[in-house]
Short mmCIF file of C-alpha atoms in Angstrom, two decimals:
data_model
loop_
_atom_site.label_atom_id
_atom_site.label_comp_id
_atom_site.label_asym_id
_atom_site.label_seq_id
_atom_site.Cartn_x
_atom_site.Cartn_y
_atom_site.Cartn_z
CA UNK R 1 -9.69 -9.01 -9.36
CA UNK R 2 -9.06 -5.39 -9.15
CA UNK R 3 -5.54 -4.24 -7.69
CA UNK R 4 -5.27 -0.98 -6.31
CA UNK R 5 -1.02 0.79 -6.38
CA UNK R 6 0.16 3.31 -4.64
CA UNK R 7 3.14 5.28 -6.37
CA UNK R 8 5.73 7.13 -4.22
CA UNK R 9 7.08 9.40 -6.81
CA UNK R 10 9.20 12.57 -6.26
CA UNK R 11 6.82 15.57 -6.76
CA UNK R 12 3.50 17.40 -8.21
CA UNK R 13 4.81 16.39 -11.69
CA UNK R 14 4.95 12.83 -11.41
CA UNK R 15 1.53 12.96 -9.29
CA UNK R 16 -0.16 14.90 -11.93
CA UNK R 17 1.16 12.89 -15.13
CA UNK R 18 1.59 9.34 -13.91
CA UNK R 19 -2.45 8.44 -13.77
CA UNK R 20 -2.00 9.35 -17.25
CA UNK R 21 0.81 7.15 -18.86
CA UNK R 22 -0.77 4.20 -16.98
CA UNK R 23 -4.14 4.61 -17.35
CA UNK R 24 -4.46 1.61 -19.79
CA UNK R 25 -3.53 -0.50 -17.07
CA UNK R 26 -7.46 -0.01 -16.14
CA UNK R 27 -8.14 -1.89 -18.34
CA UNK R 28 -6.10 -4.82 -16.90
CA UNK R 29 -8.07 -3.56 -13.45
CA UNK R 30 -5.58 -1.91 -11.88
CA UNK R 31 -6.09 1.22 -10.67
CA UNK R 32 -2.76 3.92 -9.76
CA UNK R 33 -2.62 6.52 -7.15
CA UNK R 34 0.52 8.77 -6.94
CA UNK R 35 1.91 10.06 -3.37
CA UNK R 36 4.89 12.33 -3.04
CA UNK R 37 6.74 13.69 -0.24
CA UNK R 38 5.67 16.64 1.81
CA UNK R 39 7.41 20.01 1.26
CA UNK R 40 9.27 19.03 -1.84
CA UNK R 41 11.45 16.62 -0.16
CA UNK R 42 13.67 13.88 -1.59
CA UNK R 43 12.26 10.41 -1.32
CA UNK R 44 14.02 9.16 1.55
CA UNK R 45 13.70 5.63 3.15
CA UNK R 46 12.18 7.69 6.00
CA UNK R 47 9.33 9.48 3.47
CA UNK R 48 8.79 6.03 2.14
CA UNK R 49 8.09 4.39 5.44
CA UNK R 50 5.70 6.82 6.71
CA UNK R 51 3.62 6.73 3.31
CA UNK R 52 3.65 2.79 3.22
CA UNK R 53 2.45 2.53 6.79
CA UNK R 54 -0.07 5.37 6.19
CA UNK R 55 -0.88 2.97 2.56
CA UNK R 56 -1.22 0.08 4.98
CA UNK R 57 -4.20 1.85 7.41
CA UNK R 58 -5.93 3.58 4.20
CA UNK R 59 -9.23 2.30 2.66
CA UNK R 60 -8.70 0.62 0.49
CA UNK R 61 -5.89 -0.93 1.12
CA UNK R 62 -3.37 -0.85 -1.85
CA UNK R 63 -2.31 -4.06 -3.44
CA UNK R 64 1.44 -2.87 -3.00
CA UNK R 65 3.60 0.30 -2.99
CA UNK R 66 5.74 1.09 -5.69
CA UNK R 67 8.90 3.64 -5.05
CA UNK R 68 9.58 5.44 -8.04
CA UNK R 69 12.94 7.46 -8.23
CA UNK R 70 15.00 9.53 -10.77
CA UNK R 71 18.07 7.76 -11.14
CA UNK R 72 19.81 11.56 -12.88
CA UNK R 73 21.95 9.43 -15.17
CA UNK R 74 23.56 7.72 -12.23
CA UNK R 75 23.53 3.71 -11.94
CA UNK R 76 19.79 2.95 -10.61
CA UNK R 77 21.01 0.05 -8.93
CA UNK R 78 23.54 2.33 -6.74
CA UNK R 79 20.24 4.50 -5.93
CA UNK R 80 18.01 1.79 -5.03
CA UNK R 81 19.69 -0.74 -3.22
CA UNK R 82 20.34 1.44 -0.56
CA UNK R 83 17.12 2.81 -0.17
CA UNK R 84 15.81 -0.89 -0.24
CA UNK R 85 17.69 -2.57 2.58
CA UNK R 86 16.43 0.30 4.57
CA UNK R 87 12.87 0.42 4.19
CA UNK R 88 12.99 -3.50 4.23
CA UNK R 89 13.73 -3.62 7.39
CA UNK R 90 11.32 -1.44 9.02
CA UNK R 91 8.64 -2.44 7.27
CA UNK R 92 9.49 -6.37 7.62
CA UNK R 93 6.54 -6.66 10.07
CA UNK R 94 3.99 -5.30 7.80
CA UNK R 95 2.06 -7.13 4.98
CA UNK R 96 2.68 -4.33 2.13
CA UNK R 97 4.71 -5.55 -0.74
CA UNK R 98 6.97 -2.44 -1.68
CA UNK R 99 8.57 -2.77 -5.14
CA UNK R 100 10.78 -0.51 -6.62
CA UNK R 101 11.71 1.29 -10.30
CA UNK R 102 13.39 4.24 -11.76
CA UNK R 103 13.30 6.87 -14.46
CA UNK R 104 16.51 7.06 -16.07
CA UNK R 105 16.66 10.51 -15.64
CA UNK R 106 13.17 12.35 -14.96
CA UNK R 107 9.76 11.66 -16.19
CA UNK R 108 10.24 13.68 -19.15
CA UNK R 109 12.21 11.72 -20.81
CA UNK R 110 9.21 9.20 -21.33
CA UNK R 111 7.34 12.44 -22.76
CA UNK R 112 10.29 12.26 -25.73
CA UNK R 113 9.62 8.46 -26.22
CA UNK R 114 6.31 9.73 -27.88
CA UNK R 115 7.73 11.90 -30.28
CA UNK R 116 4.87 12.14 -32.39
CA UNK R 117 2.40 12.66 -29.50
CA UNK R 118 4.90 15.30 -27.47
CA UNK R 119 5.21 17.32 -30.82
CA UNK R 120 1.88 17.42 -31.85
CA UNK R 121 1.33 19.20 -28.39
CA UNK R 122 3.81 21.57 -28.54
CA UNK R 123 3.31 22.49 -31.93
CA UNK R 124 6.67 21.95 -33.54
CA UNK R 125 9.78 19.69 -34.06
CA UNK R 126 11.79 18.14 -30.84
CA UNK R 127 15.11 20.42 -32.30
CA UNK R 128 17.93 17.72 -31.49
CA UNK R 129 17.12 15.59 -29.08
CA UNK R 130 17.35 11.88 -30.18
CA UNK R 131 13.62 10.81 -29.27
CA UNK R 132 14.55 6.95 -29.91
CA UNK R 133 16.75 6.73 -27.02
CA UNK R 134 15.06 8.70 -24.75
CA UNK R 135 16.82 7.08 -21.37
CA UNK R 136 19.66 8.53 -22.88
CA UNK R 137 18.64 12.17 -23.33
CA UNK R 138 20.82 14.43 -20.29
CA UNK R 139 18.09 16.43 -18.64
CA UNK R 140 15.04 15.86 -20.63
CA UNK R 141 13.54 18.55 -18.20
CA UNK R 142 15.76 21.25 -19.42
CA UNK R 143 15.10 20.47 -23.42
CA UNK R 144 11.49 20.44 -22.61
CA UNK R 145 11.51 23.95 -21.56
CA UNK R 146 13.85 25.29 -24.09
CA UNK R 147 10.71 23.95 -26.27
CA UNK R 148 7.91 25.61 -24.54
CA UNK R 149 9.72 29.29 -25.57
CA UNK R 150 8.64 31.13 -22.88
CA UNK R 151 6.05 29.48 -21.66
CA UNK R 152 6.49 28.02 -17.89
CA UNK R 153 7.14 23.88 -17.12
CA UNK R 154 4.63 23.28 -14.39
CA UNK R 155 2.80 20.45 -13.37
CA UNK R 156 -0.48 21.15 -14.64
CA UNK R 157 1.92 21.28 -18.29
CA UNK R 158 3.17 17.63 -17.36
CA UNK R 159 -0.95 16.84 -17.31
CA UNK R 160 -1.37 18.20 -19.82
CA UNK R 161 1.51 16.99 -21.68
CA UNK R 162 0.80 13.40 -20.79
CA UNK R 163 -2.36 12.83 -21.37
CA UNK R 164 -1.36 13.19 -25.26
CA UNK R 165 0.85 10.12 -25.17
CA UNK R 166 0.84 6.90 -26.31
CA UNK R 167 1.98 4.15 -23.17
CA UNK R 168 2.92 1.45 -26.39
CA UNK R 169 4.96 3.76 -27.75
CA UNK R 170 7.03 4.90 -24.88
CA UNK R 171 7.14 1.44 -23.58
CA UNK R 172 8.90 0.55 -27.16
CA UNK R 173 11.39 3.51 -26.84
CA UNK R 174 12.26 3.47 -23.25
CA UNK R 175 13.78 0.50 -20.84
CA UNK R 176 13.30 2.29 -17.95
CA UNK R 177 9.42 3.09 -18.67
CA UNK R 178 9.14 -0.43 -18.92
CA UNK R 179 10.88 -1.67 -16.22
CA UNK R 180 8.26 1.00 -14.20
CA UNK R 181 4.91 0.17 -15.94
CA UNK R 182 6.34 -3.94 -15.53
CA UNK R 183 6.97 -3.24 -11.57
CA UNK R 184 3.15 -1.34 -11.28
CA UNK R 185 1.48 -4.20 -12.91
CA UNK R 186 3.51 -7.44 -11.58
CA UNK R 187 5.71 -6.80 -8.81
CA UNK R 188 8.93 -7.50 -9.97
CA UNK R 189 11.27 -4.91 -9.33
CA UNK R 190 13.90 -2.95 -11.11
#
């Protein structure tokens, strides 16, 4: 039985390289599409509402909704409970299970967990950033674009980026990239 996800993530980045990291989980028949707030807006319980009852009329209908946030080196749990006793509630009378998980800090930390694969796009050593603890690396984003030298972080980079990387191996290197890929293809939240 094919499943169908919808991920709530936070902007064009995540929408672009998400398909990408999970794409083996075709494979398992599960297919992933990424949603983000309008206008570069934080994912609110508000944002995630509207997108799970908009998820609930679409064709076809997703097998759940997973909210994806960056947790910034803060406590997950502190970021998601909150946000999870709110859109509980209001969507208690719809039949959309809404599961949540985090990124430790952003998405590019995950890119680090596949050290081989991240430097054998850019060209060139990761300098000093400790690639097997990559939940641990303070803004991954920032390291990545000291890397590029010059040459401009965007989206269509993260696409780029990501579709040179190995799911296993980040899976191996990073809890919180489990915990994600584990919520997308059984439920269980982080």
């Amino acid at each position: 039985m094919s499943r169908h996800v919808v991920i709530l993530a936070s902007g064009e980045t995540e929408r672009r390289a998400l398909p990408n990291l999970l794409r083996h989980l075709g494979h398992e028949g599960i297919s992933v599409e990424v949603r983000k707030p309008p206008r570069h807006r934080a994912i609110s319980s508000d944002v995630a509402i509207k997108i799970a009852n908009a998820c609930y009329w679409s064709v076809p209908r997703p097998h759940k909704l997973v909210v994806l946030l960056d947790a910034d080196g803060r406590d997950p749990k502190e970021q998601l409970e909150p946000l999870q006793r709110r859109i509980g509630r209001s969507l208690d009378d719809l039949d959309l299970k809404v599961s949540y998980a985090y990124a430790q800090w952003h998405l590019e930390a995950w890119f680090f967990a596949d050290e081989s694969g991240l430097r054998g796009h850019l060209g060139k050593n990761l300098g000093n950033v400790d690639a097997s603890q990559p939940d641990s690396i303070d803004n991954p984003k920032l390291h990545l674009r000291n890397l590029l030298a010059g040459r401009l972080y965007t989206a269509e980079m993260a696409d780029r980026i990501s579709r040179n990387l190995d799911a296993t191996t980040i899976t191996a290197k990073s809890t919180s990239f489990a915990g994600f890929q584990d919520v997308v293809r059984n439920g269980r939240s982080s």
